[in-house]
The first five atom37 places (N, CA, C, CB, O) and aatype in JSON, in Angstrom:
{
  "aatype": [1, 3, 10, 8, 15, 13, 14, 16, 1, 1, 15, 15, 3, 10, 6, 0, 18, 1, 2, 10, 14, 14, 14, 0, 5, 3, 6, 9, 1, 11, 16, 9, 6, 15, 16, 0, 11, 7, 5, 0, 6, 7, 1, 0, 10, 9, 0, 19, 10, 10, 11, 2, 11, 15, 14, 6, 16, 0, 15, 1, 6, 16, 15, 19, 14, 19, 7, 1, 9, 18, 6, 10, 1, 1, 2, 13, 18, 0, 0, 18, 17, 14, 12],
  "atom_mask": [
    [1, 1, 1, 1, 1],
    [1, 1, 1, 1, 1],
    [1, 1, 1, 1, 1],
    [1, 1, 1, 1, 1],
    [1, 1, 1, 1, 1],
    [1, 1, 1, 1, 1],
    [1, 1, 1, 1, 1],
    [1, 1, 1, 1, 1],
    [1, 1, 1, 1, 1],
    [1, 1, 1, 1, 1],
    [1, 1, 1, 1, 1],
    [1, 1, 1, 1, 1],
    [1, 1, 1, 1, 1],
    [1, 1, 1, 1, 1],
    [1, 1, 1, 1, 1],
    [1, 1, 1, 1, 1],
    [1, 1, 1, 1, 1],
    [1, 1, 1, 1, 1],
    [1, 1, 1, 1, 1],
    [1, 1, 1, 1, 1],
    [1, 1, 1, 1, 1],
    [1, 1, 1, 1, 1],
    [1, 1, 1, 1, 1],
    [1, 1, 1, 1, 1],
    [1, 1, 1, 1, 1],
    [1, 1, 1, 1, 1],
    [1, 1, 1, 1, 1],
    [1, 1, 1, 1, 1],
    [1, 1, 1, 1, 1],
    [1, 1, 1, 1, 1],
    [1, 1, 1, 1, 1],
    [1, 1, 1, 1, 1],
    [1, 1, 1, 1, 1],
    [1, 1, 1, 1, 1],
    [1, 1, 1, 1, 1],
    [1, 1, 1, 1, 1],
    [1, 1, 1, 1, 1],
    [1, 1, 1, 0, 1],
    [1, 1, 1, 1, 1],
    [1, 1, 1, 1, 1],
    [1, 1, 1, 1, 1],
    [1, 1, 1, 0, 1],
    [1, 1, 1, 1, 1],
    [1, 1, 1, 1, 1],
    [1, 1, 1, 1, 1],
    [1, 1, 1, 1, 1],
    [1, 1, 1, 1, 1],
    [1, 1, 1, 1, 1],
    [1, 1, 1, 1, 1],
    [1, 1, 1, 1, 1],
    [1, 1, 1, 1, 1],
    [1, 1, 1, 1, 1],
    [1, 1, 1, 1, 1],
    [1, 1, 1, 1, 1],
    [1, 1, 1, 1, 1],
    [1, 1, 1, 1, 1],
    [1, 1, 1, 1, 1],
    [1, 1, 1, 1, 1],
    [1, 1, 1, 1, 1],
    [1, 1, 1, 1, 1],
    [1, 1, 1, 1, 1],
    [1, 1, 1, 1, 1],
    [1, 1, 1, 1, 1],
    [1, 1, 1, 1, 1],
    [1, 1, 1, 1, 1],
    [1, 1, 1, 1, 1],
    [1, 1, 1, 0, 1],
    [1, 1, 1, 1, 1],
    [1, 1, 1, 1, 1],
    [1, 1, 1, 1, 1],
    [1, 1, 1, 1, 1],
    [1, 1, 1, 1, 1],
    [1, 1, 1, 1, 1],
    [1, 1, 1, 1, 1],
    [1, 1, 1, 1, 1],
    [1, 1, 1, 1, 1],
    [1, 1, 1, 1, 1],
    [1, 1, 1, 1, 1],
    [1, 1, 1, 1, 1],
    [1, 1, 1, 1, 1],
    [1, 1, 1, 1, 1],
    [1, 1, 1, 1, 1],
    [1, 1, 1, 1, 1]
  ],
  "atom_positions": [
    [[100.24, -51.3, 133.26], [99.3, -52.29, 133.72], [99.37, -52.38, 135.23], [99.57, -53.66, 133.07], [100.45, -52.23, 135.81]],
    [[98.25, -52.61, 135.85], [98.19, -52.67, 137.31], [98.73, -54.0, 137.82], [96.76, -52.47, 137.81], [98.45, -55.06, 137.25]],
    [[99.5, -53.93, 138.88], [100.0, -55.14, 139.51], [98.99, -55.63, 140.54], [101.37, -54.89, 140.17], [98.31, -54.84, 141.19]],
    [[98.92, -56.94, 140.68], [98.04, -57.52, 141.68], [98.55, -57.17, 143.07], [97.93, -59.06, 141.51], [99.75, -57.3, 143.34]],
    [[97.68, -56.73, 143.94], [98.12, -56.39, 145.29], [97.82, -57.55, 146.22], [97.44, -55.09, 145.79], [96.8, -58.22, 146.09]],
    [[98.71, -57.77, 147.17], [98.54, -58.82, 148.15], [98.02, -58.23, 149.44], [99.85, -59.58, 148.39], [98.35, -57.09, 149.77]],
    [[97.21, -58.98, 150.17], [96.69, -58.44, 151.42], [97.81, -58.24, 152.43], [95.61, -59.37, 152.0], [98.75, -59.04, 152.51]],
    [[97.71, -57.2, 153.19], [98.69, -56.92, 154.23], [97.95, -56.77, 155.55], [99.53, -55.65, 153.91], [96.73, -56.61, 155.57]],
    [[98.69, -56.83, 156.61], [98.06, -56.64, 157.92], [97.77, -55.16, 158.11], [98.95, -57.18, 159.06], [98.64, -54.31, 157.95]],
    [[96.56, -54.91, 158.46], [96.16, -53.53, 158.72], [95.94, -53.37, 160.22], [94.88, -53.14, 157.92], [95.83, -54.35, 160.95]],
    [[95.87, -52.15, 160.65], [95.64, -51.91, 162.08], [94.31, -52.49, 162.51], [95.69, -50.41, 162.39], [94.16, -52.91, 163.66]],
    [[93.33, -52.53, 161.6], [92.04, -53.12, 161.96], [92.18, -54.62, 162.23], [91.01, -52.87, 160.85], [91.48, -55.17, 163.09]],
    [[93.08, -55.3, 161.5], [93.33, -56.72, 161.75], [93.91, -56.91, 163.14], [94.29, -57.3, 160.7], [93.49, -57.81, 163.88]],
    [[94.85, -56.06, 163.51], [95.48, -56.17, 164.82], [94.47, -55.86, 165.92], [96.69, -55.24, 164.93], [94.5, -56.47, 166.99]],
    [[93.6, -54.91, 165.67], [92.57, -54.56, 166.66], [91.63, -55.75, 166.88], [91.77, -53.31, 166.21], [91.24, -56.03, 168.01]],
    [[91.28, -56.44, 165.82], [90.42, -57.6, 165.94], [91.1, -58.69, 166.76], [90.04, -58.14, 164.55], [90.44, -59.37, 167.55]],
    [[92.4, -58.85, 166.59], [93.16, -59.84, 167.37], [93.13, -59.49, 168.86], [94.62, -59.91, 166.88], [92.96, -60.37, 169.7]],
    [[93.3, -58.23, 169.17], [93.31, -57.8, 170.58], [91.96, -58.02, 171.25], [93.7, -56.33, 170.67], [91.9, -58.21, 172.47]],
    [[90.88, -57.99, 170.48], [89.55, -58.14, 171.06], [89.12, -59.59, 171.24], [88.55, -57.43, 170.2], [88.03, -59.85, 171.76]],
    [[89.94, -60.54, 170.82], [89.59, -61.94, 170.97], [89.74, -62.37, 172.43], [90.45, -62.83, 170.06], [90.54, -61.8, 173.16]],
    [[88.98, -63.36, 172.85], [89.17, -63.88, 174.21], [90.53, -64.56, 174.32], [88.03, -64.86, 174.59], [91.06, -65.05, 173.32]],
    [[91.11, -64.62, 175.52], [92.46, -65.18, 175.68], [92.67, -66.56, 175.09], [92.78, -65.24, 177.11], [93.73, -66.79, 174.5]],
    [[91.73, -67.52, 175.21], [92.01, -68.83, 174.6], [92.24, -68.75, 173.09], [90.86, -69.79, 174.88], [93.09, -69.46, 172.55]],
    [[91.5, -67.89, 172.41], [91.67, -67.74, 170.96], [93.02, -67.11, 170.66], [90.53, -66.88, 170.36], [93.67, -67.49, 169.68]],
    [[93.46, -66.17, 171.48], [94.78, -65.56, 171.29], [95.87, -66.61, 171.45], [95.01, -64.4, 172.3], [96.83, -66.62, 170.68]],
    [[95.73, -67.5, 172.43], [96.72, -68.55, 172.64], [96.79, -69.49, 171.43], [96.39, -69.36, 173.9], [97.87, -69.9, 171.03]],
    [[95.64, -69.81, 170.86], [95.61, -70.7, 169.7], [96.29, -70.05, 168.51], [94.16, -71.06, 169.34], [97.03, -70.72, 167.79]],
    [[96.06, -68.77, 168.3], [96.71, -68.04, 167.21], [98.22, -68.01, 167.43], [96.15, -66.6, 167.09], [98.99, -68.21, 166.5]],
    [[98.63, -67.77, 168.66], [100.06, -67.73, 168.98], [100.72, -69.07, 168.69], [100.27, -67.34, 170.47], [101.82, -69.12, 168.14]],
    [[100.05, -70.18, 169.04], [100.59, -71.51, 168.77], [100.72, -71.75, 167.27], [99.7, -72.58, 169.4], [101.7, -72.33, 166.81]],
    [[99.73, -71.29, 166.52], [99.77, -71.45, 165.06], [100.95, -70.68, 164.48], [98.46, -70.97, 164.42], [101.65, -71.19, 163.61]],
    [[101.17, -69.47, 164.94], [102.28, -68.65, 164.45], [103.61, -69.31, 164.79], [102.21, -67.23, 165.05], [104.51, -69.37, 163.95]],
    [[103.74, -69.82, 166.02], [104.97, -70.48, 166.43], [105.22, -71.74, 165.61], [104.93, -70.82, 167.91], [106.35, -72.02, 165.22]],
    [[104.17, -72.49, 165.34], [104.29, -73.71, 164.54], [104.74, -73.39, 163.13], [102.96, -74.46, 164.51], [105.59, -74.09, 162.57]],
    [[104.18, -72.34, 162.54], [104.57, -71.92, 161.2], [106.03, -71.5, 161.17], [103.68, -70.77, 160.72], [106.76, -71.88, 160.25]],
    [[106.46, -70.73, 162.15], [107.86, -70.28, 162.2], [108.8, -71.47, 162.34], [108.06, -69.3, 163.37], [109.87, -71.49, 161.72]],
    [[108.43, -72.46, 163.15], [109.26, -73.65, 163.33], [109.39, -74.41, 162.01], [108.67, -74.57, 164.43], [110.48, -74.84, 161.64]],
    [[108.28, -74.58, 161.31], [108.3, -75.27, 160.02], [109.16, -74.55, 159.0], [0.0, 0.0, 0.0], [109.86, -75.19, 158.22]],
    [[109.1, -73.24, 158.99], [109.92, -72.47, 158.06], [111.39, -72.61, 158.39], [109.51, -71.0, 158.07], [112.21, -72.72, 157.48]],
    [[111.75, -72.61, 159.66], [113.15, -72.77, 160.07], [113.65, -74.15, 159.66], [113.3, -72.57, 161.59], [114.78, -74.28, 159.19]],
    [[112.82, -75.18, 159.85], [113.22, -76.52, 159.45], [113.41, -76.61, 157.94], [112.18, -77.54, 159.92], [114.33, -77.28, 157.47]],
    [[112.56, -75.95, 157.18], [112.7, -75.93, 155.73], [113.99, -75.26, 155.3], [0.0, 0.0, 0.0], [114.67, -75.73, 154.39]],
    [[114.32, -74.14, 155.94], [115.58, -73.45, 155.62], [116.78, -74.32, 155.95], [115.68, -72.12, 156.4], [117.75, -74.34, 155.19]],
    [[116.72, -75.05, 157.05], [117.82, -75.93, 157.44], [117.99, -77.05, 156.42], [117.59, -76.5, 158.84], [119.11, -77.37, 156.03]],
    [[116.88, -77.66, 156.0], [116.95, -78.75, 155.03], [117.5, -78.25, 153.7], [115.57, -79.38, 154.84], [118.31, -78.94, 153.07]],
    [[117.08, -77.09, 153.27], [117.6, -76.51, 152.02], [119.09, -76.26, 152.13], [116.86, -75.21, 151.68], [119.83, -76.52, 151.18]],
    [[119.53, -75.76, 153.27], [120.96, -75.5, 153.45], [121.76, -76.78, 153.34], [121.21, -74.85, 154.81], [122.85, -76.79, 152.76]],
    [[121.23, -77.88, 153.88], [121.95, -79.15, 153.83], [121.93, -79.74, 152.42], [121.33, -80.15, 154.83], [122.96, -80.2, 151.92]],
    [[120.76, -79.73, 151.78], [120.61, -80.39, 150.48], [121.16, -79.58, 149.32], [119.16, -80.68, 150.24], [121.86, -80.12, 148.46]],
    [[120.87, -78.3, 149.29], [121.23, -77.49, 148.12], [122.54, -76.73, 148.27], [120.14, -76.52, 147.84], [123.25, -76.51, 147.29]],
    [[122.87, -76.35, 149.48], [124.08, -75.55, 149.69], [125.24, -76.4, 150.18], [123.8, -74.42, 150.67], [126.31, -75.87, 150.48]],
    [[125.02, -77.72, 150.27], [126.05, -78.65, 150.72], [126.66, -78.26, 152.06], [127.13, -78.75, 149.68], [127.87, -78.38, 152.25]],
    [[125.84, -77.8, 152.96], [126.32, -77.48, 154.3], [126.13, -78.69, 155.18], [125.57, -76.25, 154.88], [125.25, -79.52, 154.94]],
    [[126.95, -78.79, 156.19], [126.8, -79.91, 157.13], [125.57, -79.65, 158.0], [128.08, -80.08, 158.01], [125.18, -78.5, 158.2]],
    [[124.96, -80.7, 158.49], [123.82, -80.5, 159.4], [124.2, -79.66, 160.62], [123.27, -81.85, 159.86], [123.38, -78.9, 161.14]],
    [[125.43, -79.8, 161.08], [125.86, -79.02, 162.24], [125.88, -77.52, 161.92], [127.25, -79.47, 162.71], [125.45, -76.71, 162.74]],
    [[126.39, -77.16, 160.75], [126.42, -75.75, 160.33], [125.0, -75.22, 160.15], [127.22, -75.58, 159.02], [124.68, -74.12, 160.59]],
    [[124.15, -76.0, 159.49], [122.76, -75.59, 159.29], [122.05, -75.41, 160.62], [122.01, -76.61, 158.42], [121.22, -74.52, 160.77]],
    [[122.37, -76.26, 161.58], [121.76, -76.15, 162.91], [122.14, -74.85, 163.58], [122.17, -77.33, 163.79], [121.3, -74.17, 164.17]],
    [[123.42, -74.49, 163.49], [123.86, -73.22, 164.09], [123.19, -72.03, 163.42], [125.39, -73.09, 163.99], [122.84, -71.06, 164.09]],
    [[123.02, -72.09, 162.12], [122.45, -70.96, 161.38], [120.94, -70.82, 161.58], [122.75, -71.11, 159.91], [120.41, -69.71, 161.47]],
    [[120.24, -71.92, 161.86], [118.78, -71.87, 161.92], [118.21, -72.2, 163.29], [118.21, -72.8, 160.92], [117.01, -72.06, 163.51]],
    [[119.04, -72.62, 164.21], [118.64, -73.03, 165.57], [117.72, -74.25, 165.58], [117.96, -71.88, 166.28], [116.99, -74.46, 166.55]],
    [[117.74, -75.03, 164.51], [117.02, -76.31, 164.47], [117.99, -77.36, 165.01], [116.5, -76.67, 163.0], [119.14, -77.4, 164.57]],
    [[117.57, -78.21, 165.94], [118.48, -79.22, 166.48], [119.07, -80.12, 165.4], [117.77, -80.07, 167.52], [118.38, -80.47, 164.43]],
    [[120.33, -80.5, 165.56], [121.02, -81.32, 164.57], [120.27, -82.63, 164.32], [122.47, -81.61, 165.02], [120.12, -83.04, 163.17]],
    [[119.8, -83.27, 165.37], [119.07, -84.52, 165.21], [117.83, -84.35, 164.34], [0.0, 0.0, 0.0], [117.49, -85.24, 163.56]],
    [[117.16, -83.23, 164.48], [115.97, -82.96, 163.66], [116.36, -82.77, 162.2], [115.22, -81.7, 164.19], [115.62, -83.18, 161.3]],
    [[117.5, -82.15, 161.95], [117.95, -81.97, 160.56], [118.25, -83.32, 159.92], [119.2, -81.06, 160.5], [117.88, -83.56, 158.77]],
    [[118.93, -84.2, 160.67], [119.18, -85.54, 160.14], [117.87, -86.26, 159.84], [120.01, -86.36, 161.14], [117.75, -86.94, 158.82]],
    [[116.89, -86.12, 160.72], [115.58, -86.75, 160.52], [114.88, -86.19, 159.28], [114.7, -86.56, 161.76], [114.32, -86.94, 158.49]],
    [[114.91, -84.87, 159.12], [114.29, -84.25, 157.94], [114.95, -84.72, 156.65], [114.37, -82.72, 158.04], [114.27, -85.01, 155.67]],
    [[116.27, -84.8, 156.67], [117.0, -85.24, 155.47], [116.65, -86.7, 155.16], [118.54, -85.08, 155.67], [116.43, -87.05, 154.0]],
    [[116.61, -87.55, 156.18], [116.28, -88.96, 155.99], [114.87, -89.11, 155.42], [116.41, -89.73, 157.33], [114.64, -89.89, 154.5]],
    [[113.93, -88.35, 155.96], [112.55, -88.4, 155.46], [112.44, -87.9, 154.03], [111.63, -87.59, 156.36], [111.68, -88.44, 153.22]],
    [[113.22, -86.86, 153.71], [113.21, -86.32, 152.35], [113.69, -87.38, 151.36], [114.09, -85.05, 152.26], [113.04, -87.62, 150.35]],
    [[114.83, -88.0, 151.67], [115.36, -89.02, 150.77], [114.42, -90.22, 150.66], [116.73, -89.49, 151.25], [114.26, -90.78, 149.58]],
    [[113.79, -90.61, 151.76], [112.86, -91.74, 151.73], [111.65, -91.44, 150.85], [112.4, -92.09, 153.16], [111.12, -92.33, 150.18]],
    [[111.22, -90.19, 150.85], [110.04, -89.81, 150.07], [110.34, -89.67, 148.58], [109.47, -88.51, 150.58], [109.51, -90.02, 147.74]],
    [[111.53, -89.17, 148.26], [111.82, -88.85, 146.86], [112.76, -89.83, 146.18], [112.4, -87.49, 146.77], [112.83, -89.84, 144.95]],
    [[113.48, -90.66, 146.92], [114.34, -91.68, 146.35], [114.12, -92.99, 147.09], [115.82, -91.25, 146.41], [115.02, -93.48, 147.77]],
    [[112.92, -93.56, 146.94], [112.65, -94.8, 147.68], [113.52, -95.95, 147.12], [111.14, -95.17, 147.58], [113.83, -96.01, 145.93]],
    [[113.87, -96.84, 148.02], [114.7, -97.99, 147.6], [113.85, -99.19, 147.35], [115.76, -98.33, 148.65], [114.37, -100.25, 146.99]]
  ]
}
């Protein structure tokens, strides 16, 4: 049976990116950076919650500031275990 294929970046996609005007390139770059930051924060929160790592250790492993990890953990508990 055939497996579903997922889209991948092709050279034509990259060529289209290069042809965009500079402001559009900057916006795309900001979006990519924002996504990467969110993923790093998610990895840090998972390390603290599921792997029982200290926020300091998770910060070293993911380069997310310790204060931000404490904030993420506090927000997580507030959302899922309200008092």
